[in-house]
PDB file of C-alpha atoms in Angstrom:
ATOM      1  CA  MET Y  14      20.179 241.074-179.663  1.00  0.00           C
ATOM      2  CA  SER Y  15      20.551 244.545-178.198  1.00  0.00           C
ATOM      3  CA  THR Y  16      22.263 244.985-174.895  1.00  0.00           C
ATOM      4  CA  HIS Y  17      20.191 246.663-172.239  1.00  0.00           C
ATOM      5  CA  ALA Y  18      21.549 250.030-171.213  1.00  0.00           C
ATOM      6  CA  ALA Y  19      21.161 249.099-167.567  1.00  0.00           C
ATOM      7  CA  SER Y  20      22.761 245.672-167.984  1.00  0.00           C
ATOM      8  CA  THR Y  21      26.229 246.979-167.251  1.00  0.00           C
ATOM      9  CA  GLU Y  22      29.277 245.820-165.344  1.00  0.00           C
ATOM     10  CA  ALA Y  23      28.926 246.335-161.612  1.00  0.00           C
ATOM     11  CA  SER Y  24      30.556 245.270-158.386  1.00  0.00           C
ATOM     12  CA  TRP Y  25      29.827 245.867-154.725  1.00  0.00           C
ATOM     13  CA  GLU Y  26      31.800 245.206-151.573  1.00  0.00           C
ATOM     14  CA  THR Y  27      29.769 244.570-148.445  1.00  0.00           C
ATOM     15  CA  GLY Y  28      32.436 245.782-146.056  1.00  0.00           C
ATOM     16  CA  ASP Y  29      32.281 242.358-144.327  1.00  0.00           C
ATOM     17  CA  ASN Y  30      34.685 240.652-146.713  1.00  0.00           C
ATOM     18  CA  GLY Y  31      31.984 239.982-149.272  1.00  0.00           C
ATOM     19  CA  VAL Y  32      32.247 240.962-152.945  1.00  0.00           C
ATOM     20  CA  ALA Y  33      29.446 240.783-155.543  1.00  0.00           C
ATOM     21  CA  VAL Y  34      30.313 241.135-159.230  1.00  0.00           C
ATOM     22  CA  LEU Y  35      28.363 241.278-162.496  1.00  0.00           C
ATOM     23  CA  THR Y  36      30.552 241.048-165.568  1.00  0.00           C
ATOM     24  CA  HIS Y  37      30.537 240.437-169.323  1.00  0.00           C
ATOM     25  CA  ASP Y  38      33.947 238.764-169.025  1.00  0.00           C
ATOM     26  CA  ARG Y  39      34.459 235.001-168.751  1.00  0.00           C
ATOM     27  CA  LEU Y  40      34.540 233.904-165.123  1.00  0.00           C
ATOM     28  CA  ASP Y  41      37.986 232.855-163.912  1.00  0.00           C
ATOM     29  CA  VAL Y  42      37.223 230.137-161.348  1.00  0.00           C
ATOM     30  CA  GLN Y  43      40.803 229.939-160.058  1.00  0.00           C
ATOM     31  CA  ALA Y  44      41.017 233.676-159.479  1.00  0.00           C
ATOM     32  CA  ILE Y  45      37.599 233.792-157.786  1.00  0.00           C
ATOM     33  CA  ALA Y  46      38.511 230.896-155.447  1.00  0.00           C
ATOM     34  CA  ALA Y  47      41.840 232.579-154.672  1.00  0.00           C
ATOM     35  CA  SER Y  48      40.047 235.838-153.805  1.00  0.00           C
ATOM     36  CA  VAL Y  49      38.540 234.261-150.642  1.00  0.00           C
ATOM     37  CA  ALA Y  50      41.814 232.700-149.492  1.00  0.00           C
ATOM     38  CA  ASP Y  51      42.743 233.428-145.876  1.00  0.00           C
ATOM     39  CA  ASP Y  52      45.302 231.940-143.496  1.00  0.00           C
ATOM     40  CA  THR Y  53      42.572 231.317-140.891  1.00  0.00           C
ATOM     41  CA  ALA Y  54      40.479 229.311-143.376  1.00  0.00           C
ATOM     42  CA  GLY Y  55      40.522 225.527-143.267  1.00  0.00           C
ATOM     43  CA  ALA Y  56      37.906 225.196-145.978  1.00  0.00           C
ATOM     44  CA  THR Y  57      36.918 226.839-149.237  1.00  0.00           C
ATOM     45  CA  ALA Y  58      33.662 225.825-150.952  1.00  0.00           C
ATOM     46  CA  VAL Y  59      33.274 226.756-154.619  1.00  0.00           C
ATOM     47  CA  PHE Y  60      30.112 226.409-156.685  1.00  0.00           C
ATOM     48  CA  ILE Y  61      30.271 226.664-160.483  1.00  0.00           C
ATOM     49  CA  GLY Y  62      27.014 226.940-162.407  1.00  0.00           C
ATOM     50  CA  THR Y  63      27.402 226.234-166.128  1.00  0.00           C
ATOM     51  CA  THR Y  64      25.200 226.451-169.184  1.00  0.00           C
ATOM     52  CA  ARG Y  65      23.604 223.050-169.897  1.00  0.00           C
ATOM     53  CA  ASN Y  66      23.268 221.799-173.473  1.00  0.00           C
ATOM     54  CA  SER Y  67      19.606 220.729-173.327  1.00  0.00           C
ATOM     55  CA  PHE Y  68      16.194 221.680-171.946  1.00  0.00           C
ATOM     56  CA  ARG Y  69      13.308 219.195-172.183  1.00  0.00           C
ATOM     57  CA  GLY Y  70      14.888 217.449-175.161  1.00  0.00           C
ATOM     58  CA  LYS Y  71      15.684 220.655-177.050  1.00  0.00           C
ATOM     59  CA  ALA Y  72      19.310 221.461-177.858  1.00  0.00           C
ATOM     60  CA  VAL Y  73      20.381 224.705-176.192  1.00  0.00           C
ATOM     61  CA  THR Y  74      22.825 226.737-178.270  1.00  0.00           C
ATOM     62  CA  ARG Y  75      23.460 229.587-175.824  1.00  0.00           C
ATOM     63  CA  LEU Y  76      22.069 231.649-172.961  1.00  0.00           C
ATOM     64  CA  ASP Y  77      21.813 235.427-172.822  1.00  0.00           C
ATOM     65  CA  TYR Y  78      21.890 237.051-169.384  1.00  0.00           C
ATOM     66  CA  GLN Y  79      20.537 240.486-168.578  1.00  0.00           C
ATOM     67  CA  ALA Y  80      20.426 242.291-165.238  1.00  0.00           C
ATOM     68  CA  TYR Y  81      19.176 245.432-163.599  1.00  0.00           C
ATOM     69  CA  SER Y  82      22.777 245.740-162.565  1.00  0.00           C
ATOM     70  CA  SER Y  83      22.638 248.586-160.060  1.00  0.00           C
ATOM     71  CA  LEU Y  84      19.896 246.823-158.093  1.00  0.00           C
ATOM     72  CA  ALA Y  85      21.059 243.234-158.670  1.00  0.00           C
ATOM     73  CA  VAL Y  86      24.542 243.888-157.311  1.00  0.00           C
ATOM     74  CA  LYS Y  87      23.041 245.405-154.146  1.00  0.00           C
ATOM     75  CA  THR Y  88      20.746 242.384-153.752  1.00  0.00           C
ATOM     76  CA  MET Y  89      23.742 240.053-154.175  1.00  0.00           C
ATOM     77  CA  ALA Y  90      25.746 242.025-151.602  1.00  0.00           C
ATOM     78  CA  ASN Y  91      22.827 241.829-149.139  1.00  0.00           C
ATOM     79  CA  ILE Y  92      22.720 238.060-149.638  1.00  0.00           C
ATOM     80  CA  LEU Y  93      26.451 237.810-148.876  1.00  0.00           C
ATOM     81  CA  ARG Y  94      25.928 239.893-145.743  1.00  0.00           C
ATOM     82  CA  ASP Y  95      23.005 237.659-144.719  1.00  0.00           C
ATOM     83  CA  ALA Y  96      25.197 234.582-145.246  1.00  0.00           C
ATOM     84  CA  CYS Y  97      27.882 236.031-142.951  1.00  0.00           C
ATOM     85  CA  ASN Y  98      25.286 236.746-140.245  1.00  0.00           C
ATOM     86  CA  LYS Y  99      23.430 233.439-140.630  1.00  0.00           C
ATOM     87  CA  PHE Y 100      26.323 231.042-140.140  1.00  0.00           C
ATOM     88  CA  THR Y 101      27.876 232.046-136.840  1.00  0.00           C
ATOM     89  CA  ARG Y 102      28.333 228.724-135.076  1.00  0.00           C
ATOM     90  CA  SER Y 103      31.321 226.490-135.218  1.00  0.00           C
ATOM     91  CA  ASP Y 104      31.340 223.143-133.445  1.00  0.00           C
ATOM     92  CA  HIS Y 105      35.011 223.529-132.700  1.00  0.00           C
ATOM     93  CA  ARG Y 106      34.743 226.798-130.809  1.00  0.00           C
ATOM     94  CA  THR Y 107      35.113 226.522-127.036  1.00  0.00           C
ATOM     95  CA  ASP Y 108      34.086 230.112-126.196  1.00  0.00           C
ATOM     96  CA  LYS Y 109      30.523 231.348-126.640  1.00  0.00           C
ATOM     97  CA  GLN Y 110      31.305 234.235-128.951  1.00  0.00           C
ATOM     98  CA  GLN Y 111      28.922 234.670-131.876  1.00  0.00           C
ATOM     99  CA  VAL Y 112      31.418 235.333-134.614  1.00  0.00           C
ATOM    100  CA  SER Y 113      30.743 234.732-138.278  1.00  0.00           C
ATOM    101  CA  ALA Y 114      31.929 231.338-139.424  1.00  0.00           C
ATOM    102  CA  VAL Y 115      32.252 232.797-142.924  1.00  0.00           C
ATOM    103  CA  ILE Y 116      35.630 234.430-143.408  1.00  0.00           C
ATOM    104  CA  LYS Y 117      35.238 235.664-146.969  1.00  0.00           C
ATOM    105  CA  CYS Y 118      32.571 235.116-149.595  1.00  0.00           C
ATOM    106  CA  THR Y 119      32.019 236.225-153.152  1.00  0.00           C
ATOM    107  CA  VAL Y 120      29.561 235.748-155.990  1.00  0.00           C
ATOM    108  CA  HIS Y 121      30.346 236.505-159.640  1.00  0.00           C
ATOM    109  CA  HIS Y 122      27.613 236.381-162.291  1.00  0.00           C
ATOM    110  CA  ARG Y 123      27.974 236.648-166.054  1.00  0.00           C
ATOM    111  CA  LEU Y 124      26.097 239.072-168.296  1.00  0.00           C
ATOM    112  CA  GLY Y 125      25.492 238.824-172.030  1.00  0.00           C
ATOM    113  CA  THR Y 126      25.963 235.672-174.074  1.00  0.00           C
ATOM    114  CA  VAL Y 127      27.207 232.561-172.268  1.00  0.00           C
ATOM    115  CA  ARG Y 128      27.964 229.568-174.462  1.00  0.00           C
ATOM    116  CA  VAL Y 129      27.240 225.963-173.502  1.00  0.00           C
ATOM    117  CA  GLY Y 130      29.745 224.676-170.963  1.00  0.00           C
ATOM    118  CA  GLU Y 131      30.864 228.092-169.753  1.00  0.00           C
ATOM    119  CA  PRO Y 132      30.283 229.160-166.137  1.00  0.00           C
ATOM    120  CA  SER Y 133      27.435 231.642-165.646  1.00  0.00           C
ATOM    121  CA  ILE Y 134      27.848 231.899-161.865  1.00  0.00           C
ATOM    122  CA  VAL Y 135      30.739 231.199-159.501  1.00  0.00           C
ATOM    123  CA  ILE Y 136      30.449 231.391-155.722  1.00  0.00           C
ATOM    124  CA  ALA Y 137      33.340 230.969-153.303  1.00  0.00           C
ATOM    125  CA  VAL Y 138      33.196 230.889-149.507  1.00  0.00           C
ATOM    126  CA  SER Y 139      36.001 230.376-147.011  1.00  0.00           C
ATOM    127  CA  SER Y 140      35.498 229.360-143.391  1.00  0.00           C
ATOM    128  CA  PRO Y 141      37.540 227.847-140.561  1.00  0.00           C
ATOM    129  CA  HIS Y 142      35.815 224.459-141.010  1.00  0.00           C
ATOM    130  CA  ARG Y 143      34.109 222.752-143.946  1.00  0.00           C
ATOM    131  CA  LYS Y 144      30.488 222.699-142.791  1.00  0.00           C
ATOM    132  CA  GLU Y 145      29.838 226.434-142.794  1.00  0.00           C
ATOM    133  CA  SER Y 146      31.448 227.005-146.174  1.00  0.00           C
ATOM    134  CA  PHE Y 147      29.211 224.327-147.761  1.00  0.00           C
ATOM    135  CA  LEU Y 148      26.102 225.724-146.085  1.00  0.00           C
ATOM    136  CA  ALA Y 149      26.870 229.360-146.888  1.00  0.00           C
ATOM    137  CA  CYS Y 150      27.718 228.508-150.502  1.00  0.00           C
ATOM    138  CA  GLU Y 151      24.390 226.763-151.015  1.00  0.00           C
ATOM    139  CA  TYR Y 152      22.485 229.536-149.226  1.00  0.00           C
ATOM    140  CA  ILE Y 153      24.074 232.207-151.447  1.00  0.00           C
ATOM    141  CA  LEU Y 154      23.261 230.245-154.618  1.00  0.00           C
ATOM    142  CA  GLU Y 155      19.614 229.629-153.716  1.00  0.00           C
ATOM    143  CA  GLU Y 156      19.047 233.245-152.631  1.00  0.00           C
ATOM    144  CA  VAL Y 157      20.698 234.688-155.760  1.00  0.00           C
ATOM    145  CA  LYS Y 158      18.540 232.443-157.957  1.00  0.00           C
ATOM    146  CA  ALA Y 159      15.396 233.458-156.054  1.00  0.00           C
ATOM    147  CA  ARG Y 160      16.015 237.189-155.566  1.00  0.00           C
ATOM    148  CA  ALA Y 161      18.743 238.792-157.699  1.00  0.00           C
ATOM    149  CA  GLN Y 162      17.357 240.925-160.542  1.00  0.00           C
ATOM    150  CA  ILE Y 163      19.003 238.817-163.262  1.00  0.00           C
ATOM    151  CA  TRP Y 164      17.292 237.118-166.200  1.00  0.00           C
ATOM    152  CA  LYS Y 165      18.320 234.442-168.662  1.00  0.00           C
ATOM    153  CA  ARG Y 166      17.024 233.755-172.130  1.00  0.00           C
ATOM    154  CA  GLU Y 167      17.550 230.324-173.620  1.00  0.00           C
ATOM    155  CA  PHE Y 168      18.188 229.880-177.355  1.00  0.00           C
ATOM    156  CA  TYR Y 169      17.424 226.536-179.011  1.00  0.00           C
ATOM    157  CA  GLU Y 170      18.870 224.872-182.090  1.00  0.00           C
ATOM    158  CA  GLY Y 171      16.671 225.215-185.173  1.00  0.00           C
ATOM    159  CA  GLU Y 172      14.348 227.810-183.596  1.00  0.00           C
ATOM    160  CA  LYS Y 173      13.991 231.474-184.452  1.00  0.00           C
ATOM    161  CA  GLU Y 174      15.847 233.938-182.213  1.00  0.00           C
ATOM    162  CA  GLU Y 175      12.636 235.786-181.368  1.00  0.00           C
ATOM    163  CA  ASP Y 176      11.098 232.547-180.059  1.00  0.00           C
ATOM    164  CA  ALA Y 177      13.845 232.191-177.449  1.00  0.00           C
ATOM    165  CA  GLU Y 178      12.343 231.871-174.003  1.00  0.00           C
ATOM    166  CA  TRP Y 179      12.938 234.092-170.977  1.00  0.00           C
ATOM    167  CA  LYS Y 180      13.213 231.661-168.091  1.00  0.00           C
ATOM    168  CA  SER Y 181      11.822 231.875-164.570  1.00  0.00           C
ATOM    169  CA  ASN Y 182      13.388 230.238-161.520  1.00  0.00           C
ATOM    170  CA  ASN Y 183      10.166 230.327-159.501  1.00  0.00           C
ATOM    171  CA  GLY Y 184       7.377 229.895-162.014  1.00  0.00           C
ATOM    172  CA  PRO Y 185       6.150 226.959-164.102  1.00  0.00           C
TER     173      PRO Y 185
ATOM    174  CA  MET G   8       6.352 274.604-165.246  1.00  0.00           C
ATOM    175  CA  SER G   9       8.013 271.535-166.706  1.00  0.00           C
ATOM    176  CA  THR G  10       6.055 268.347-167.155  1.00  0.00           C
ATOM    177  CA  ARG G  11       6.775 265.828-164.449  1.00  0.00           C
ATOM    178  CA  GLU G  12       7.518 262.269-165.493  1.00  0.00           C
ATOM    179  CA  ILE G  13       8.886 258.968-164.334  1.00  0.00           C
ATOM    180  CA  THR G  14      11.270 256.610-166.115  1.00  0.00           C
ATOM    181  CA  VAL G  15      10.079 253.025-166.484  1.00  0.00           C
ATOM    182  CA  LEU G  16      12.766 250.389-167.131  1.00  0.00           C
ATOM    183  CA  TYR G  17      11.958 247.150-168.928  1.00  0.00           C
ATOM    184  CA  PHE G  18      13.986 243.971-168.705  1.00  0.00           C
ATOM    185  CA  ALA G  19      13.704 240.425-170.030  1.00  0.00           C
ATOM    186  CA  ALA G  20      10.178 239.472-171.153  1.00  0.00           C
ATOM    187  CA  ALA G  21       8.885 243.016-170.556  1.00  0.00           C
ATOM    188  CA  ALA G  22      11.608 244.485-172.798  1.00  0.00           C
ATOM    189  CA  THR G  23      10.986 241.860-175.468  1.00  0.00           C
ATOM    190  CA  ALA G  24       7.213 242.535-175.420  1.00  0.00           C
ATOM    191  CA  THR G  25       7.498 246.331-175.569  1.00  0.00           C
ATOM    192  CA  ARG G  26      10.656 246.370-177.713  1.00  0.00           C
ATOM    193  CA  LEU G  27      11.832 249.084-175.323  1.00  0.00           C
ATOM    194  CA  ASP G  28      14.536 249.283-172.676  1.00  0.00           C
ATOM    195  CA  TYR G  29      12.814 252.221-171.038  1.00  0.00           C
ATOM    196  CA  GLU G  30      10.199 254.894-171.584  1.00  0.00           C
ATOM    197  CA  ARG G  31       9.109 258.059-169.835  1.00  0.00           C
ATOM    198  CA  ILE G  32       5.601 258.344-168.465  1.00  0.00           C
ATOM    199  CA  PRO G  33       4.069 261.742-167.583  1.00  0.00           C
ATOM    200  CA  ILE G  34       2.688 262.231-164.093  1.00  0.00           C
ATOM    201  CA  PRO G  35      -0.599 264.101-163.571  1.00  0.00           C
ATOM    202  CA  ALA G  36       0.102 267.702-162.522  1.00  0.00           C
ATOM    203  CA  ASP G  37      -2.310 267.456-159.596  1.00  0.00           C
ATOM    204  CA  GLY G  38      -0.772 265.221-156.952  1.00  0.00           C
ATOM    205  CA  GLY G  39       0.935 262.051-158.153  1.00  0.00           C
ATOM    206  CA  LEU G  40       0.428 258.700-159.747  1.00  0.00           C
ATOM    207  CA  PRO G  41      -0.396 255.711-157.544  1.00  0.00           C
ATOM    208  CA  LEU G  42       1.945 252.854-158.438  1.00  0.00           C
ATOM    209  CA  SER G  43      -1.123 250.600-158.387  1.00  0.00           C
ATOM    210  CA  SER G  44      -2.445 252.354-161.520  1.00  0.00           C
ATOM    211  CA  LEU G  45       0.789 252.099-163.516  1.00  0.00           C
ATOM    212  CA  SER G  46       0.109 248.566-164.847  1.00  0.00           C
ATOM    213  CA  GLN G  47      -3.043 249.771-166.579  1.00  0.00           C
ATOM    214  CA  ILE G  48      -1.243 252.749-168.134  1.00  0.00           C
ATOM    215  CA  LEU G  49       1.643 250.664-169.451  1.00  0.00           C
ATOM    216  CA  ALA G  50      -0.626 247.901-170.755  1.00  0.00           C
ATOM    217  CA  SER G  51      -2.738 250.445-172.648  1.00  0.00           C
ATOM    218  CA  ARG G  52       0.394 251.986-174.203  1.00  0.00           C
ATOM    219  CA  HIS G  53       1.436 248.532-175.458  1.00  0.00           C
ATOM    220  CA  PRO G  54      -1.762 246.697-176.398  1.00  0.00           C
ATOM    221  CA  ASN G  55      -1.809 243.167-177.819  1.00  0.00           C
ATOM    222  CA  LYS G  56       1.768 242.426-176.835  1.00  0.00           C
ATOM    223  CA  GLY G  57       1.108 240.332-173.760  1.00  0.00           C
ATOM    224  CA  LEU G  58       2.455 243.051-171.491  1.00  0.00           C
ATOM    225  CA  ASP G  59      -0.626 242.903-169.253  1.00  0.00           C
ATOM    226  CA  GLN G  60       0.092 239.236-168.482  1.00  0.00           C
ATOM    227  CA  ILE G  61       3.763 239.950-167.877  1.00  0.00           C
ATOM    228  CA  LEU G  62       2.904 242.792-165.478  1.00  0.00           C
ATOM    229  CA  ALA G  63       0.485 240.514-163.611  1.00  0.00           C
ATOM    230  CA  THR G  64       3.347 238.181-162.665  1.00  0.00           C
ATOM    231  CA  SER G  65       5.953 240.896-162.066  1.00  0.00           C
ATOM    232  CA  GLN G  66       6.992 243.051-159.122  1.00  0.00           C
ATOM    233  CA  TRP G  67       8.017 246.711-159.065  1.00  0.00           C
ATOM    234  CA  SER G  68      11.133 248.478-157.941  1.00  0.00           C
ATOM    235  CA  VAL G  69      11.233 252.225-157.284  1.00  0.00           C
ATOM    236  CA  ASN G  70      14.613 253.981-157.157  1.00  0.00           C
ATOM    237  CA  GLU G  71      16.435 250.649-156.886  1.00  0.00           C
ATOM    238  CA  GLU G  72      14.351 249.317-153.986  1.00  0.00           C
ATOM    239  CA  MET G  73      11.886 246.439-154.324  1.00  0.00           C
ATOM    240  CA  VAL G  74       8.328 247.470-153.487  1.00  0.00           C
ATOM    241  CA  ASP G  75       6.652 245.249-150.888  1.00  0.00           C
ATOM    242  CA  ASP G  76       3.245 246.937-150.758  1.00  0.00           C
ATOM    243  CA  VAL G  77       2.218 248.546-154.057  1.00  0.00           C
ATOM    244  CA  SER G  78      -0.793 250.256-152.455  1.00  0.00           C
ATOM    245  CA  THR G  79       1.408 252.501-150.302  1.00  0.00           C
ATOM    246  CA  VAL G  80       3.463 254.034-153.150  1.00  0.00           C
ATOM    247  CA  VAL G  81       2.540 257.265-154.949  1.00  0.00           C
ATOM    248  CA  LEU G  82       4.924 258.433-157.680  1.00  0.00           C
ATOM    249  CA  LYS G  83       5.688 262.158-157.617  1.00  0.00           C
ATOM    250  CA  GLY G  84       7.888 262.409-160.723  1.00  0.00           C
ATOM    251  CA  GLY G  85      11.600 261.819-161.196  1.00  0.00           C
ATOM    252  CA  GLU G  86      11.500 258.231-159.936  1.00  0.00           C
ATOM    253  CA  GLU G  87      13.161 255.316-161.719  1.00  0.00           C
ATOM    254  CA  VAL G  88      10.577 252.541-161.757  1.00  0.00           C
ATOM    255  CA  ALA G  89      11.399 249.065-163.066  1.00  0.00           C
ATOM    256  CA  VAL G  90       9.231 246.110-164.032  1.00  0.00           C
ATOM    257  CA  ILE G  91      10.838 243.146-162.258  1.00  0.00           C
ATOM    258  CA  CYS G  92       9.781 239.997-164.111  1.00  0.00           C
ATOM    259  CA  PRO G  93      10.207 236.630-162.341  1.00  0.00           C
ATOM    260  CA  VAL G  94      13.977 236.327-162.053  1.00  0.00           C
ATOM    261  CA  SER G  95      16.106 233.563-163.563  1.00  0.00           C
ATOM    262  CA  GLY G  96      19.721 234.119-162.598  1.00  0.00           C
ATOM    263  CA  GLY G  97      22.185 231.381-161.813  1.00  0.00           C
TER     264      GLY G  97
END
């Protein structure tokens, strides 16, 4: 399969301690989790999305990811910024300041061929307390799946390559 | 005077249907090309490939911004337009 000219490596920093990355390299979960480490954090939530080995009874051999990288990385960075702005409350705060409860957040997404069992997306969020890191992590995942200009094609055992299906997260 | 044109990027199902990553589309010399008429032009350039159905379920981006209201956009030439099929990241 040809690689799309626009499906290139890209990364974007939001300026609010958020980093969005698209890469052909394998995702290093330890390094990504460590990248949001902060001495003021009491919690780090990490989500790892991996390639599943079956779809409706068919054996999946691999997934190919493609992105409109220059736009997708901006969309991902906007989602990180939204996550920082959305989760501002902490039950433990005594003052009334509206500060972000997200200290650092990052989303890394694979491009190209991802074999069964390998991570295709890793999200890490650090926060002072556990609740906001869980919530922000889930928010980032759902928004990336719904909005980021990234596509996956699923290849099945015993089927021709050209019959492989481009998936949709929102459609039937 | 040089011919004005836009670049149309194809991804995912749209790239598979057209067998293209991108193509250049000329813009009429008088005025511009309403984005709302681009689907018809692209579908007629790639007949019998299911592109019309793909375009019906897709959105547009122009110069790396998603288009909310197609009816308000007129292409003048030089724009990078992309067919944004339903996404499936994650």
